[in-house]
Coordinates of C-alpha atoms and ligand atoms in Angstrom, one line a residue:
X281 CA 126.5 131.2 106.0
X282 CA 123.4 132.7 107.7
X283 CA 121.2 130.1 109.2
X284 CA 118.2 131.8 107.0
X285 CA 120.8 131.5 103.6
X286 CA 120.5 128.0 104.1
X287 CA 118.0 125.8 101.9
X288 CA 115.4 124.2 104.3
X289 CA 116.5 120.6 103.5
X290 CA 120.1 121.6 105.0
X291 CA 118.8 123.0 108.1
X292 CA 116.5 120.2 108.3
X293 CA 120.2 117.8 108.2
X294 CA 121.6 120.1 110.3
X295 CA 119.1 119.5 113.1
X296 CA 119.0 115.9 112.7
X297 CA 123.5 116.4 113.0
X298 CA 122.7 118.5 116.2
X299 CA 124.9 121.2 115.0
X300 CA 121.3 123.1 114.9
X301 CA 118.2 123.7 117.4
X302 CA 114.9 124.2 116.2
X303 CA 115.1 127.0 118.7
X304 CA 117.9 128.7 117.4
X305 CA 116.1 128.5 113.8
X306 CA 113.8 130.4 114.6
X307 CA 114.8 133.0 116.7
X308 CA 117.8 133.8 114.2
X309 CA 114.2 133.8 111.3
X310 CA 112.7 136.9 113.6
X311 CA 115.7 138.5 114.2
X312 CA 116.0 138.6 110.3
X313 CA 112.8 139.2 110.2
X314 CA 113.4 141.7 112.6
X315 CA 115.7 143.6 110.8
X316 CA 114.3 143.5 106.7
X317 CA 110.6 144.4 107.5
X318 CA 110.4 147.8 107.4
X319 CA 111.7 147.7 104.5
X320 CA 109.5 144.3 102.6
X321 CA 106.3 144.6 104.9
X322 CA 105.8 141.0 103.8
X323 CA 103.8 139.9 106.8
X324 CA 101.3 140.7 108.3
X325 CA 100.5 139.5 111.5
X326 CA 103.5 137.8 113.4
X327 CA 103.6 135.3 115.9
X328 CA 106.8 135.4 117.2
X329 CA 105.9 134.0 120.7
X330 CA 103.8 130.6 120.2
X331 CA 106.7 130.3 117.5
X332 CA 109.6 130.1 120.1
X333 CA 107.2 128.0 122.4
X334 CA 106.8 125.1 119.9
X335 CA 110.4 125.4 118.9
X336 CA 110.9 124.7 122.5
X337 CA 108.5 121.8 122.9
X338 CA 110.2 120.5 119.3
X339 CA 113.4 120.4 120.5
X340 CA 112.6 119.0 123.4
X341 CA 110.8 116.2 121.8
X342 CA 113.2 115.4 119.7
X343 CA 115.8 115.0 122.8
X344 CA 113.5 112.5 124.0
X345 CA 113.8 110.7 120.4
X346 CA 110.2 111.3 119.6
X347 CA 109.7 112.0 116.0
X348 CA 108.5 115.4 115.5
X349 CA 107.2 115.4 111.0
X350 CA 109.4 115.7 108.5
X351 CA 110.0 119.4 108.3
X352 CA 111.6 119.6 111.3
X353 CA 110.2 122.9 112.9
X354 CA 111.0 124.8 110.2
X355 CA 109.6 128.6 109.5
X356 CA 106.4 128.6 107.6
X357 CA 104.7 131.8 106.6
X358 CA 101.4 131.5 105.6
X359 CA 99.2 133.4 103.6
X360 CA 96.5 135.6 104.8
X361 CA 93.4 133.4 103.6
X362 CA 94.7 130.2 104.5
X363 CA 92.6 129.2 107.6
X364 CA 94.8 128.9 111.6
X365 CA 92.2 127.6 113.8
X366 CA 92.1 131.3 116.9
X367 CA 95.0 133.0 114.6
X368 CA 93.7 135.6 112.1
X369 CA 93.3 135.3 108.5
X370 CA 92.1 138.4 107.1
X371 CA 92.4 138.4 103.5
X372 CA 93.7 141.0 103.5
X373 CA 90.9 143.5 103.7
X374 CA 88.9 145.3 106.0
X375 CA 85.7 143.3 105.7
X376 CA 87.6 140.1 107.6
X377 CA 90.1 142.2 109.8
X378 CA 88.0 140.8 113.2
X379 CA 87.8 137.2 111.8
X380 CA 89.1 134.6 113.7
X381 CA 88.7 131.1 111.9
X382 CA 87.4 128.4 114.3
X383 CA 89.4 124.8 112.4
X384 CA 92.5 124.3 110.8
X385 CA 92.6 124.3 106.3
X386 CA 93.8 121.1 105.6
X387 CA 97.2 122.0 103.9
X388 CA 97.7 123.7 108.0
X389 CA 97.2 120.2 109.5
X390 CA 99.1 118.5 107.0
X391 CA 102.3 120.6 107.3
X392 CA 102.1 122.1 110.4
X393 CA 100.3 119.6 112.9
X394 CA 101.8 116.8 111.3
X395 CA 104.6 118.1 109.5
X396 CA 106.4 119.4 112.2
X397 CA 106.4 122.9 110.7
X398 CA 106.1 125.9 112.8
X399 CA 103.9 128.9 111.6
X400 CA 105.5 132.1 111.9
X401 CA 103.1 134.9 111.2
X402 CA 100.9 135.7 107.7
X403 CA 101.9 137.1 104.7
X404 CA 100.5 140.1 103.0
X405 CA 98.2 139.5 100.0
X406 CA 96.5 141.4 97.3
X407 CA 92.6 141.6 99.2
X408 CA 90.5 138.4 98.6
X409 CA 93.6 137.4 96.5
X410 CA 92.2 139.7 93.6
X411 CA 95.2 141.1 92.2
X412 CA 99.0 140.9 90.5
X413 CA 100.6 143.5 92.8
X414 CA 100.0 143.3 96.9
X415 CA 99.2 146.9 96.3
X416 CA 95.1 146.0 97.0
X417 CA 95.5 144.6 100.2
X418 CA 94.2 147.0 103.7
X419 CA 97.6 146.7 105.1
X420 CA 99.8 148.8 102.6
X421 CA 101.5 146.9 99.6
X422 CA 104.6 144.8 99.6
X423 CA 108.0 145.9 98.8
X424 CA 110.5 143.6 96.6
X425 CA 113.0 142.8 97.8
X426 CA 115.2 143.2 94.5
X427 CA 114.5 147.0 94.2
X428 CA 112.3 148.2 97.0
X429 CA 110.5 150.8 94.9
X430 CA 108.9 147.8 92.8
X431 CA 105.9 145.4 93.1
X432 CA 106.5 141.5 94.9
X433 CA 104.1 140.4 92.2
X434 CA 100.3 139.3 93.5
X435 CA 98.8 138.7 94.6
X436 CA 101.0 136.5 97.4
X437 CA 103.1 138.9 97.3
X438 CA 104.0 139.1 101.2
X439 CA 105.4 135.4 101.0
X440 CA 107.2 135.4 97.5
X441 CA 109.3 138.4 99.8
X442 CA 109.2 136.5 102.6
X443 CA 110.9 134.1 101.2
X444 CA 113.6 135.8 98.9
X445 CA 114.3 138.1 101.3
X446 CA 115.2 135.0 104.4
X447 CA 112.4 135.9 106.4
X448 CA 111.2 132.2 105.9
X449 CA 111.8 128.9 104.7
X450 CA 108.6 127.8 103.6
X451 CA 105.8 130.2 102.6
X452 CA 101.6 129.2 101.2
X453 CA 100.1 130.4 98.4
X454 CA 97.3 130.5 96.0
X455 CA 96.9 130.5 92.2
X456 CA 93.8 131.0 91.0
X457 CA 95.1 132.6 87.9
X458 CA 99.6 133.7 88.5
X459 CA 99.0 134.5 92.4
X460 CA 102.1 131.6 93.1
X461 CA 103.7 132.2 90.1
X462 CA 104.0 135.9 90.0
X463 CA 105.5 136.8 93.1
X464 CA 107.7 133.6 92.4
X465 CA 109.0 134.9 89.2
X466 CA 109.2 138.6 90.5
X467 CA 111.7 137.9 93.8
X468 CA 113.1 134.9 92.4
X469 CA 112.1 131.9 93.7
X470 CA 110.2 129.0 93.3
X471 CA 106.7 128.9 93.1
X472 CA 104.7 125.4 92.3
X473 CA 100.8 125.4 91.3
X474 CA 99.4 122.0 91.9
X475 CA 97.3 120.2 89.6
X476 CA 93.7 120.8 90.1
X477 CA 92.7 118.4 92.3
X478 CA 96.0 117.5 94.0
X479 CA 96.0 119.9 96.9
X480 CA 93.2 119.9 99.4
X481 CA 91.0 124.1 99.0
X482 CA 89.7 122.6 102.7
X483 CA 90.0 126.0 104.4
X484 CA 91.4 128.1 102.0
X485 CA 88.7 131.2 101.3
X486 CA 87.5 130.5 97.7
X487 CA 87.9 133.6 95.1
X488 CA 87.2 131.2 91.9
X489 CA 86.2 127.9 93.1
X490 CA 87.1 126.0 89.4
X491 CA 90.0 127.6 89.8
X492 CA 92.2 127.8 93.0
X493 CA 94.9 126.1 94.4
X494 CA 97.3 126.2 97.0
X495 CA 100.7 125.5 96.4
X496 CA 104.4 126.3 97.8
X497 CA 106.7 129.0 97.3
X498 CA 110.0 128.1 98.6
X499 CA 113.5 129.1 97.9
X500 CA 114.6 125.8 96.2
X501 CA 113.1 123.1 94.1
X502 CA 113.5 120.5 96.4
X503 CA 112.1 122.5 99.4
X504 CA 109.1 123.0 97.0
X505 CA 108.8 118.8 96.1
X506 CA 109.2 118.4 100.2
X507 CA 106.5 119.9 100.8
X508 CA 104.0 119.3 98.6
X509 CA 104.4 115.5 99.3
X510 CA 103.2 116.2 102.3
X511 CA 100.3 118.5 101.3
X512 CA 99.4 116.7 98.2
X513 CA 96.4 113.8 98.5
X514 CA 93.0 113.1 98.4
X515 CA 91.1 115.7 101.3
X516 CA 87.3 114.0 102.2
X517 CA 86.7 117.5 103.7
X518 CA 87.5 118.8 100.1
X519 CA 85.5 117.2 97.4
X520 CA 87.0 118.3 94.4
X521 CA 90.1 116.9 95.5
X522 CA 91.6 114.0 93.5
X523 CA 92.3 110.7 94.6
X524 CA 95.3 110.2 93.4
X525 CA 98.4 108.6 94.4
X526 CA 100.9 110.7 96.3
X527 CA 104.5 111.0 93.8
X528 CA 107.7 110.5 96.0
X529 CA 108.6 114.5 94.4
X530 CA 111.9 114.8 96.7
X531 CA 113.3 111.4 94.7
X532 CA 112.4 111.7 91.3
X533 CA 113.6 115.0 91.0
X534 CA 116.9 114.1 91.0
X535 CA 116.8 111.6 87.6
X536 CA 118.1 112.5 84.2
X537 CA 116.3 114.3 81.9
X538 CA 117.5 113.7 78.7
X539 CA 114.6 111.2 77.2
X540 CA 112.4 114.4 77.7
X541 CA 110.7 116.2 75.1
X542 CA 109.9 119.5 75.9
X543 CA 106.8 121.6 74.1
X544 CA 108.1 125.5 72.6
X545 CA 104.5 127.5 72.5
X546 CA 105.3 129.9 70.0
X547 CA 102.4 132.4 71.4
X548 CA 103.9 132.9 74.5
X549 CA 106.9 134.1 73.1
X550 CA 104.7 137.1 71.0
X551 CA 104.7 141.2 71.3
X552 CA 104.3 142.7 74.9
X553 CA 107.6 139.8 76.3
X554 CA 110.2 142.3 77.4
X555 CA 113.4 141.3 76.1
X556 CA 115.8 140.6 78.7
X557 CA 112.8 137.8 79.7
X558 CA 113.2 136.5 75.9
X559 CA 116.8 136.2 76.3
X560 CA 117.5 134.5 79.3
X561 CA 114.3 132.2 78.6
X562 CA 115.9 130.9 75.5
X563 CA 119.1 130.9 77.5
X564 CA 117.8 127.8 79.8
X565 CA 116.2 126.3 77.0
X566 CA 119.0 125.7 75.8
X567 CA 121.1 124.4 79.0
X568 CA 117.5 122.2 79.1
X569 CA 118.9 121.4 75.9
X570 CA 122.3 121.0 76.7
X571 CA 121.2 118.5 79.9
X572 CA 119.6 116.5 76.9
X573 CA 116.1 117.3 76.1
X574 CA 114.7 117.8 73.0
X575 CA 113.0 120.3 72.3
X576 CA 109.6 120.2 69.8
X577 CA 107.6 123.0 68.6
X578 CA 103.5 123.6 69.8
X579 CA 101.2 125.7 69.7
X580 CA 98.4 127.2 72.3
X581 CA 96.1 128.9 69.8
X582 CA 93.7 130.1 72.0
X583 CA 96.0 132.1 74.6
X584 CA 95.3 135.6 73.5
X585 CA 91.7 135.0 74.7
X586 CA 93.1 133.2 78.0
X587 CA 93.0 136.7 80.0
X588 CA 88.9 138.0 79.0
X589 CA 88.0 134.5 79.6
X590 CA 89.7 134.0 82.8
X591 CA 88.6 137.6 84.2
X592 CA 84.7 136.6 83.3
X593 CA 85.0 133.6 84.9
X594 CA 86.5 134.2 87.9
X595 CA 84.6 137.4 88.3
X596 CA 82.0 135.5 88.0
X597 CA 82.4 132.9 90.5
X598 CA 83.9 136.1 92.9
X599 CA 80.7 137.3 92.9
X600 CA 78.7 134.2 94.3
X601 CA 81.1 133.4 96.8
X602 CA 82.2 136.8 98.1
X603 CA 78.2 136.9 98.8
X604 CA 78.8 135.9 102.7
X605 CA 80.2 138.8 103.6
X606 CA 77.9 141.3 104.2
X607 CA 78.4 142.1 108.2
X608 CA 75.7 139.3 109.4
X609 CA 77.1 136.3 108.7
X610 CA 80.7 137.2 108.2
X611 CA 82.4 139.8 108.2
X612 CA 82.3 142.9 110.2
X613 CA 79.7 145.7 110.0
X614 CA 79.6 149.3 109.0
X615 CA 80.2 151.2 112.0
X616 CA 77.6 153.9 110.1
X617 CA 74.2 152.3 109.4
X618 CA 71.0 153.5 109.2
X619 CA 67.9 152.0 107.3
X620 CA 66.9 148.0 107.4
X621 CA 68.9 145.1 106.9
X622 CA 69.3 145.7 102.8
X623 CA 71.4 148.5 103.6
X624 CA 73.0 147.1 106.6
X625 CA 74.4 145.0 103.7
X626 CA 75.2 147.2 101.1
X627 CA 76.6 149.5 103.6
X628 CA 79.0 147.3 105.0
X629 CA 80.1 145.9 101.6
X630 CA 80.7 149.3 99.9
X631 CA 82.2 150.7 103.1
X632 CA 84.5 147.6 104.4
X633 CA 85.9 146.1 100.7
X634 CA 88.0 148.0 98.4
X635 CA 87.8 149.1 95.1
X636 CA 89.1 146.0 93.1
X637 CA 87.0 143.8 95.0
X638 CA 84.2 145.9 94.7
X639 CA 84.6 146.1 90.6
X640 CA 85.0 142.3 90.3
X641 CA 81.5 142.0 92.4
X642 CA 79.6 144.1 89.9
X643 CA 81.0 142.9 86.9
X644 CA 80.7 139.2 88.2
X645 CA 77.3 139.7 89.1
X646 CA 76.2 141.6 85.3
X647 CA 77.9 138.7 83.5
X648 CA 75.1 136.2 85.8
X649 CA 72.7 137.9 85.3
X650 CA 69.8 136.8 83.3
X651 CA 70.1 137.9 79.8
X652 CA 73.6 138.3 79.8
X653 CA 74.6 135.1 81.2
X654 CA 75.3 132.8 77.3
X655 CA 76.6 135.7 76.0
X656 CA 79.0 136.3 78.9
X657 CA 79.7 133.3 81.3
X658 CA 77.7 130.1 79.2
X659 CA 80.3 131.9 76.5
X660 CA 83.7 131.9 78.7
X661 CA 83.0 128.8 79.5
X662 CA 82.6 127.4 76.3
X663 CA 86.3 128.9 75.5
X664 CA 87.5 128.3 78.6
X665 CA 87.0 124.4 77.1
X666 CA 88.6 125.4 73.6
X667 CA 92.2 126.8 75.7
X668 CA 92.1 123.1 77.9
X669 CA 92.1 121.5 74.3
X670 CA 94.5 123.0 72.5
X671 CA 97.1 122.2 75.7
X672 CA 95.6 118.2 75.5
X673 CA 96.9 118.9 71.9
X674 CA 100.4 120.3 72.7
X675 CA 100.9 117.3 75.3
X676 CA 99.9 114.4 73.0
X677 CA 103.1 116.0 71.1
X678 CA 105.3 117.2 74.6
X679 CA 106.2 115.4 78.3
X680 CA 106.4 119.3 79.4
X681 CA 105.7 122.9 78.0
X682 CA 108.5 125.4 78.7
X683 CA 108.0 129.3 78.7
X684 CA 108.3 132.5 80.7
X685 CA 106.3 133.1 83.4
X686 CA 105.8 136.7 83.4
X687 CA 106.1 138.9 80.4
X688 CA 108.1 141.7 82.2
X689 CA 110.2 141.3 85.0
X690 CA 108.5 143.2 88.4
X691 CA 107.0 146.5 87.1
X692 CA 107.3 149.8 89.6
X693 CA 104.9 150.8 92.4
X694 CA 102.0 152.3 91.5
X695 CA 102.4 151.7 88.1
X696 CA 99.5 150.2 86.7
X697 CA 97.5 149.8 90.0
X698 CA 95.1 152.6 88.2
X699 CA 94.9 150.7 85.1
X700 CA 93.2 147.5 85.4
X701 CA 93.1 146.0 81.7
X702 CA 97.3 147.1 81.5
X703 CA 97.5 145.0 85.2
X704 CA 95.0 142.3 84.0
X705 CA 97.2 141.7 81.1
X706 CA 100.3 140.6 83.2
X707 CA 98.3 137.5 84.0
X708 CA 98.1 136.5 79.7
X709 CA 101.1 133.7 80.3
X710 CA 100.0 132.5 83.8
X711 CA 96.3 131.9 84.0
X712 CA 95.6 129.9 80.9
X713 CA 96.8 126.7 83.1
X714 CA 94.4 127.4 85.7
X715 CA 92.0 127.8 83.0
X716 CA 92.8 123.8 81.9
X717 CA 93.7 123.1 85.3
X718 CA 97.1 121.6 84.5
X719 CA 100.1 121.9 87.6
X720 CA 102.8 124.8 86.2
X721 CA 106.2 125.5 88.3
X722 CA 108.1 128.3 87.8
X723 CA 112.1 128.3 88.8
X724 CA 114.8 132.2 88.5
X725 CA 116.4 131.4 85.2
X726 CA 118.5 135.6 84.8
X727 CA 118.0 138.6 86.0
X728 CA 117.8 141.6 83.5
X729 CA 119.4 144.9 83.7
X730 CA 118.2 146.4 87.1
X731 CA 119.2 143.1 88.5
X732 CA 115.5 141.7 88.5
X733 CA 114.9 138.1 88.2
X734 CA 113.0 136.4 85.4
X735 CA 110.8 133.2 86.2
X736 CA 110.6 130.8 83.5
X737 CA 107.3 128.2 84.0
X738 CA 107.7 124.7 83.1
X739 CA 103.6 123.8 82.5
X740 CA 102.9 119.9 83.4
X741 CA 100.3 117.2 81.9
X742 CA 97.4 116.6 84.8
X743 CA 99.0 115.5 87.9
X744 CA 102.8 115.2 86.4
X745 CA 104.0 117.6 89.5
X746 CA 106.9 115.1 88.9
X747 CA 108.0 115.7 85.3
X748 CA 107.8 119.7 85.8
X749 CA 109.9 119.7 89.5
X750 CA 112.3 116.9 87.7
X751 CA 113.0 119.6 84.7
X752 CA 113.0 122.8 87.4
X753 CA 115.4 121.0 89.7
X754 CA 117.8 119.9 87.1
X755 CA 117.8 124.0 85.8
X756 CA 118.4 125.0 89.0
X757 CA 121.8 123.1 89.3
X758 CA 122.7 124.2 85.9
X759 CA 122.6 128.1 86.4
X760 CA 123.3 127.9 90.1
X761 CA 121.7 131.1 91.1
X762 CA 119.2 130.0 93.7
X763 CA 121.5 131.1 96.5
X764 CA 121.7 134.6 95.2
X765 CA 120.6 136.8 97.9
X766 CA 118.4 139.9 97.2
X767 CA 120.5 143.6 98.4
X768 CA 116.8 144.6 100.6
X769 CA 117.7 148.5 99.5
X770 CA 117.3 151.7 97.6
X771 CA 119.5 153.8 98.3
X772 CA 117.9 154.0 102.1
X773 CA 115.3 154.6 100.1
X774 CA 111.4 152.6 99.9
X775 CA 109.9 154.6 97.3
Ligands
LIG867 N1 95.9 138.0 89.1 C1 94.9 137.0 88.8 C2 94.1 138.1 89.7 O1 93.7 139.3 89.6 C3 95.5 136.0 89.9 C4 95.1 135.9 91.0 C5 95.4 134.4 91.4 O2 95.9 133.7 91.1 N2 94.8 134.6 93.5 O3 92.8 137.4 89.5

C-alpha cells in the first residue's frame, strides 16, 4: 500500500514503530499532490517548504525522545477561511487576496501548535463559504476526484477532494448549512459538524455566526474522532464555546450499538431524493439493524421550511458580518476609484465580491431593513425555534437520527450555478441541523451507477458527538468502503 493510501491512525503507528519518518510521509503527500492537483485543484495555496522543514524538526525531536503531539506530524489541509498567522487566508475572495492574519485560529493552535499536525496548504472553497459546489471561488472550481466533470460539493469542496484523492490525511472544513457534510458526501469521505459551541470559532472568518462550526474531514471515523478530541472544548477567546467535558471519542466509537434506538425521519425520504441514494441509505439502515440497533419512525414536520428559514437567517447575518470588508478596515481597495469615501466602499465591494456574495449581502440587508425586519428576519427566527422543537420532540423517542446527507449524488459542474434556488434546495437535509445547533456526521454508504459516492447522515442530540461517531464507526466497519480510492480521471479530459 502506498503511504497516502493509509488512514491517519495507521501512519501514527508506523511513525511510533519507526517504520516511516514524518519527512517520508510529508514528501509522499506532496508527490501525490503534484500527480493529482492539476486535475483536482483542491488547493489554493501550498506550504511545501515550511512543511518539509517542520517534518525534519519533528523527526529530530522524536529521535531525542521529545513529545511531538498526538497528531505526529501528519499532513493537515486547512480551509481557506481559518486564520493561520502570516499565511494567506483569503476566503477564496478577490477582496481578501492580500490578507495575512496576524494570529492563529484556536483550532490551528490546538491541532498544529500543540497537536503536532503539519499544515500543507489551504483548500479551495466557495467564496466566503457561500455555496454548495465550490464553483464561486475566485480561484476557479475544484473537480470531484470520482468524476472530474462533477462538483465536489461545497463549500469545503477543496478539503473534501483533498482527502478523497489522498493529498492530505486530515482536513478542516466549516459548516454553516452543510459545508462539511456536502463535500464529504459527494467525495466519499467522513465529515463531522460538531454541536454549536463544541469547537471554538475564534479565527474562523464569520459567515453566519449563529450557525457556523468548524469540523474535521477525514478518510475514516477514527481519524475524525481523534481530531475532534484535540480541537473541542471551551475557549476563553470564543464566548459561544461551551464549557463541557470533551469525551474520549476514539475509545467510545468501538462500543457495540445493540442498545441504540435510531430515529428515521420520514420527511428526509420525501420526493426529490434520488433513487440510488434512497436504496443505499435503506441498505445501511438494515446493516445497523443487523448490528442490533432498533429503528423507530420520527418526524420533523417543519423540514419543508428549513431552506427559506436558513437562507433568510444566513443572508441577514452575512450582510452584517461582511460589512467590515470595505477596502478600508479589511480588504483590498478597488483600483478604479474616483469619488468620496462612499464611492471607495461601494466600488470596492462592487468590484471585489463575486455575484453570489453580493446577492446575499443585498438580500440580507433587505431582510434586516426597517419595515421588513419583523416580516422576514423575526419570522425566520420563530420558524427556527419550531424546527429545533421538532428535533427535541424526536430525541424523546431515539438516541440518534439517521437519514441521507444529500438528496442526490454529485451534480455536473455548471449544472446549477445559474439557478440559485435549485442550488439552495441541495441543502434541505443538512441545514436543519445547523438551525437546531445539533451535531451530525456523514459516512459513505454506497455508490450509484456512475460510481459516485453516497453519504449517510447521523444526527445526534446536543453534545452527543460520541454517540454519532460510535454509530458511524460501526457502520463504516460493517460496510468496509473506506479504503476505496477514486480513479481521478475522465478519459483524460476535465470537462
Ligand atoms: N450551501 C450552504 C450555503 O450556501 C451552506 C454553506 C456552508 O455551510 N458554509 O449557505
